[in-house]
Coordinates of C-alpha atoms in Angstrom, one line a residue:
Chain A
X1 CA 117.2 107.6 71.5
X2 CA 117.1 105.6 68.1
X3 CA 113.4 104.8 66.8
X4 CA 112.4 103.0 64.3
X5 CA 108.7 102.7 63.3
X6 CA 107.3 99.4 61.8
X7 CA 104.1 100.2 60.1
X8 CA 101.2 98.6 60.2
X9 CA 101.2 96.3 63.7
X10 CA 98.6 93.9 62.5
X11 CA 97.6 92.3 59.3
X12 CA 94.6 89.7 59.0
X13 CA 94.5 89.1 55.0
X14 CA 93.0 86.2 52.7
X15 CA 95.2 83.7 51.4
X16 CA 96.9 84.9 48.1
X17 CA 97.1 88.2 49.4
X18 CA 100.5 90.1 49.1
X19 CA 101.5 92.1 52.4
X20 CA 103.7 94.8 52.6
X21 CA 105.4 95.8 55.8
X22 CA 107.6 99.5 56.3
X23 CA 110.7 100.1 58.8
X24 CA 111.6 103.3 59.0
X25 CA 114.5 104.7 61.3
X26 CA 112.6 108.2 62.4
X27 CA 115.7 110.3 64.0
X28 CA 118.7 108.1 62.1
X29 CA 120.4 107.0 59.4
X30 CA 120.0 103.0 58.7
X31 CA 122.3 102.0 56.1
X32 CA 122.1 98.3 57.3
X33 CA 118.5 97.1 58.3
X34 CA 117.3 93.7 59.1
X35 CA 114.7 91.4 58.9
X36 CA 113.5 89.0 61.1
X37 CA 110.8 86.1 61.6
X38 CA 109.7 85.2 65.2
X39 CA 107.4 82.3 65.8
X40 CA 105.5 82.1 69.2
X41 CA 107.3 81.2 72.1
X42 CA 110.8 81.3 70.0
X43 CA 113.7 83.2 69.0
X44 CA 114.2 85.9 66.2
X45 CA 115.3 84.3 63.0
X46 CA 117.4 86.2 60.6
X47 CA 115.6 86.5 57.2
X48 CA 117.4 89.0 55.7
X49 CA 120.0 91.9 55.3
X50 CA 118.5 94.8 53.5
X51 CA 121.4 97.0 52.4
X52 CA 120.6 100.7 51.0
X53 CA 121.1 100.9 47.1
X54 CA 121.7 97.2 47.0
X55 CA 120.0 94.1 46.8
X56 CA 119.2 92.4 50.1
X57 CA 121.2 89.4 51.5
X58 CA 118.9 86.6 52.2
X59 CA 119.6 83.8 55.1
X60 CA 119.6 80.1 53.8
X61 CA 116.0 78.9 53.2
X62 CA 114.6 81.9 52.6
X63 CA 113.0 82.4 49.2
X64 CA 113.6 85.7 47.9
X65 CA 110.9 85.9 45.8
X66 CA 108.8 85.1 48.3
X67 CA 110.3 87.4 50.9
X68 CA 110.9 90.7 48.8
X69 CA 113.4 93.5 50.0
X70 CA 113.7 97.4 49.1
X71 CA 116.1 99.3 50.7
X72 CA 115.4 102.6 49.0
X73 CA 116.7 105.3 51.1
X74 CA 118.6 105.8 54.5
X75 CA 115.4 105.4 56.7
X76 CA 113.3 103.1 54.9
X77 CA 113.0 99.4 54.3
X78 CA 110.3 97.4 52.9
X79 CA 109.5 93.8 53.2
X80 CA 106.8 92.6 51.1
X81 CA 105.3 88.9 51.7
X82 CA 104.0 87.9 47.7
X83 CA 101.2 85.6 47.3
X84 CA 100.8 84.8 51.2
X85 CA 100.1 81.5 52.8
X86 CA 98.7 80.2 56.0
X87 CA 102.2 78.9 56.5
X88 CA 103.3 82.7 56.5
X89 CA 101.7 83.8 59.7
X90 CA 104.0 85.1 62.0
X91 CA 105.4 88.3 64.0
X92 CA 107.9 89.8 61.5
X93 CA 110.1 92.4 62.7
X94 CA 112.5 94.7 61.5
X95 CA 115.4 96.2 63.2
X96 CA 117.7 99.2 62.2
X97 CA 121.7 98.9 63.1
X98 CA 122.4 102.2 65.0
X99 CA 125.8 103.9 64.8
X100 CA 126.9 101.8 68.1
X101 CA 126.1 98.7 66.5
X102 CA 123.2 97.6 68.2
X103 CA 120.0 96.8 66.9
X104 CA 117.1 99.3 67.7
X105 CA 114.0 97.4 66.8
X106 CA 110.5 98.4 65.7
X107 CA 108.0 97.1 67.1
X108 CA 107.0 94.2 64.7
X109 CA 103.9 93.3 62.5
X110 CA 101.5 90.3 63.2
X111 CA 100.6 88.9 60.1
X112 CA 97.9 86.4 60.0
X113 CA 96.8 84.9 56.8
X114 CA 92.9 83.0 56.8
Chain B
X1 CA 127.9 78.6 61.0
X2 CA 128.0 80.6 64.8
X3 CA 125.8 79.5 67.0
X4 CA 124.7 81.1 70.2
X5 CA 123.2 78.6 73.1
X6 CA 121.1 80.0 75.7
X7 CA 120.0 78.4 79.4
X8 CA 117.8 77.9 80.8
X9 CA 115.2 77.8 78.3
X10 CA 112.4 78.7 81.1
X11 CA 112.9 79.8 84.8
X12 CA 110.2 80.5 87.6
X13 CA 111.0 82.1 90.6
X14 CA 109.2 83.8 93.5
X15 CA 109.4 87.3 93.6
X16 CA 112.7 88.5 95.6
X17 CA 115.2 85.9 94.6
X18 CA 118.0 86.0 92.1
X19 CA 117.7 84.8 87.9
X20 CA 120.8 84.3 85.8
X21 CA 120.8 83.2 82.2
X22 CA 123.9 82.1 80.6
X23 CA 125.0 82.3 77.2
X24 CA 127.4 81.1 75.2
X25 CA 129.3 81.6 71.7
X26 CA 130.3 78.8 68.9
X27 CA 133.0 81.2 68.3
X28 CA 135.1 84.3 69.9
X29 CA 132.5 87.7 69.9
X30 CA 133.4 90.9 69.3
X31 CA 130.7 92.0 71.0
X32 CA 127.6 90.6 72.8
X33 CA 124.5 92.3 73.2
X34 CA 121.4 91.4 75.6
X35 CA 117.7 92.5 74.8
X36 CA 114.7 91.9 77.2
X37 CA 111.1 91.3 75.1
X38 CA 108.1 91.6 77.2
X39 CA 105.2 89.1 76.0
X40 CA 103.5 90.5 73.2
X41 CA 106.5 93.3 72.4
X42 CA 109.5 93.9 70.4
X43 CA 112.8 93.2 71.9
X44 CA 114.5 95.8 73.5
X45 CA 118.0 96.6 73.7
X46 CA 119.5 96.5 77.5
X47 CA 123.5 96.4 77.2
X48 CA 126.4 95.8 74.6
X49 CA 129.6 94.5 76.4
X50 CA 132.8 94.6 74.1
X51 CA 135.9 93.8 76.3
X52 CA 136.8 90.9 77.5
X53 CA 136.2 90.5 81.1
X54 CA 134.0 93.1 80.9
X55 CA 131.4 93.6 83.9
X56 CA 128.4 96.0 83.6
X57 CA 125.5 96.9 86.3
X58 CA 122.4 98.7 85.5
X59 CA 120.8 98.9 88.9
X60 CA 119.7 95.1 90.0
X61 CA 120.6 93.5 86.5
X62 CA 124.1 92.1 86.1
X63 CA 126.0 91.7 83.2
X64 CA 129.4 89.7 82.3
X65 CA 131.3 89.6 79.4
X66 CA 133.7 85.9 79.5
X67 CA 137.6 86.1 79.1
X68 CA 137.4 84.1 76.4
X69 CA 135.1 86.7 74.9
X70 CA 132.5 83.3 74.1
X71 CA 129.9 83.5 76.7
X72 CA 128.3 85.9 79.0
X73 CA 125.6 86.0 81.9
X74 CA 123.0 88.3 82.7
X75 CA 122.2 88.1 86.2
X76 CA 119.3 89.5 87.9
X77 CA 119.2 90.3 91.7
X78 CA 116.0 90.2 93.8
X79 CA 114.1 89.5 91.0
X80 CA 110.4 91.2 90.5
X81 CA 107.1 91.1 88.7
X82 CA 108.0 93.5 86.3
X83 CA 111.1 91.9 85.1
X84 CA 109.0 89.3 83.7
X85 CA 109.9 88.6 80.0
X86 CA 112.5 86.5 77.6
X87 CA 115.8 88.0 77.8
X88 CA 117.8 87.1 74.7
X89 CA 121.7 87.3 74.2
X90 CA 122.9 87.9 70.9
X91 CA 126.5 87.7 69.6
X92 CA 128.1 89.3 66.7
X93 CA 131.5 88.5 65.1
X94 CA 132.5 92.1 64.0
X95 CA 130.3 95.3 64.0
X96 CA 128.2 95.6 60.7
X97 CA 127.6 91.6 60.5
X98 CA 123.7 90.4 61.7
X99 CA 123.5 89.7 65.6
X100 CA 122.8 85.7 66.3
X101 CA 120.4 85.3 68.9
X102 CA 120.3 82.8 71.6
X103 CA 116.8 80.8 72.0
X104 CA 116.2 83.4 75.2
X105 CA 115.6 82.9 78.6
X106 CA 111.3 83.4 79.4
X107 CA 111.5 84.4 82.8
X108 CA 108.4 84.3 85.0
X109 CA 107.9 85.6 89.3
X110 CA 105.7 84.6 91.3
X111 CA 104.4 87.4 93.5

């Protein structure tokens, strides 16, 4: 079946620090990849659209210099958190639309700024 | 914009009975998806359903698709310990659009 591969699974980092976080669809093609922001105990919100060869689409109230995007090639999709915050901690996860149109998703990053 | 309710919020039940969790759409789906997300995982996709009416088994897990084509229900019969997890529905409006999710379902059983 569809995998997708969310590299790495943890991050502790200092405040200030900028993260970056990889999705990459292993045996498909993703042109359409998404990223989402999932606080404990609650539901995945939609951050962003990352389109390959375009710029991403960004959901309402998220910064998107904060949040940035690259959607380089078919299987790969960055996110990278700039200058991060306490504020930013969170399980981030990525997920790749597969030809059926569901979502296969990776299996997300814990990011945890001190 | 859509929005996609979800309830109950929480459920407990002893091990053996049924679950359901109910979902429904601001606006008419063309397709509704359900993903289960064991504590501490990613979510995991379980079903699409795309026609309306549309019923769908996998084993002791029911799944409905409304007429309407704005809610749906995932039903679980004889429930046990390893179904524990939040079970989200998520709706879409055409096929390369984002899924909205519902606020999911975190289902607990009692051995």
């Amino acid at each position: 079946g569809a995998v997708v591969s969310q590299h790495p699974s943890r991050v502790i980092c200092k405040s200030g620090t900028s993260v970056k976080i990889e999705c990459r669809s292993l045996d498909f093609q993703a042109t359409t990849m998404f990223w989402y922001r999932q606080f404990p105990k609650q539901s995945l919100m939609l951050m962003a659209t990352s389109n390959e060869g375009s710029k991403a689409t960004y959901e309402q109230g998220v910064e998107k210099d904060k949040f940035l995007i690259n959607h380089a090639s078919l299987t790969l999709s960055t996110l990278t958190v700039t200058s991060a915050h306490p504020e930013d901690s969170s399980f981030y996860i990525c997920s790749a639309l597969g030809q059926g149109a569901e979502e296969h998703f990776g299996d997300g990053t814990r990011l945890s700024i001190l | 914009g859509q929005q996609v309710m979800q309830i109950p919020q929480y459920q407990h039940v002893q091990e053996g009975e049924d679950f359901t969790t109910y979902c429904n759409s601001s606006t008419t789906l063309s397709n509704i998806q359900w993903y289960k997300q064991r504590p501490g995982g990613h979510p995991v996709f379980l079903i699409q359903l795309v026609k309306s009416g549309e019923v769908k088994k996998q084993k002791r897990l029911t799944f409905q698709f409304g007429e309407a084509k704005k809610n749906s229900s995932l039903h679980i019969t004889a429930t046990q310990t390893t179904d524990v997890g939040t079970y989200f529905c998520a709706g879409s409006n055409s096929g390369n659009t984002p899924l909205v999710f519902g606020k999911g379902t975190r289902l607990s059983v009692i051995a």
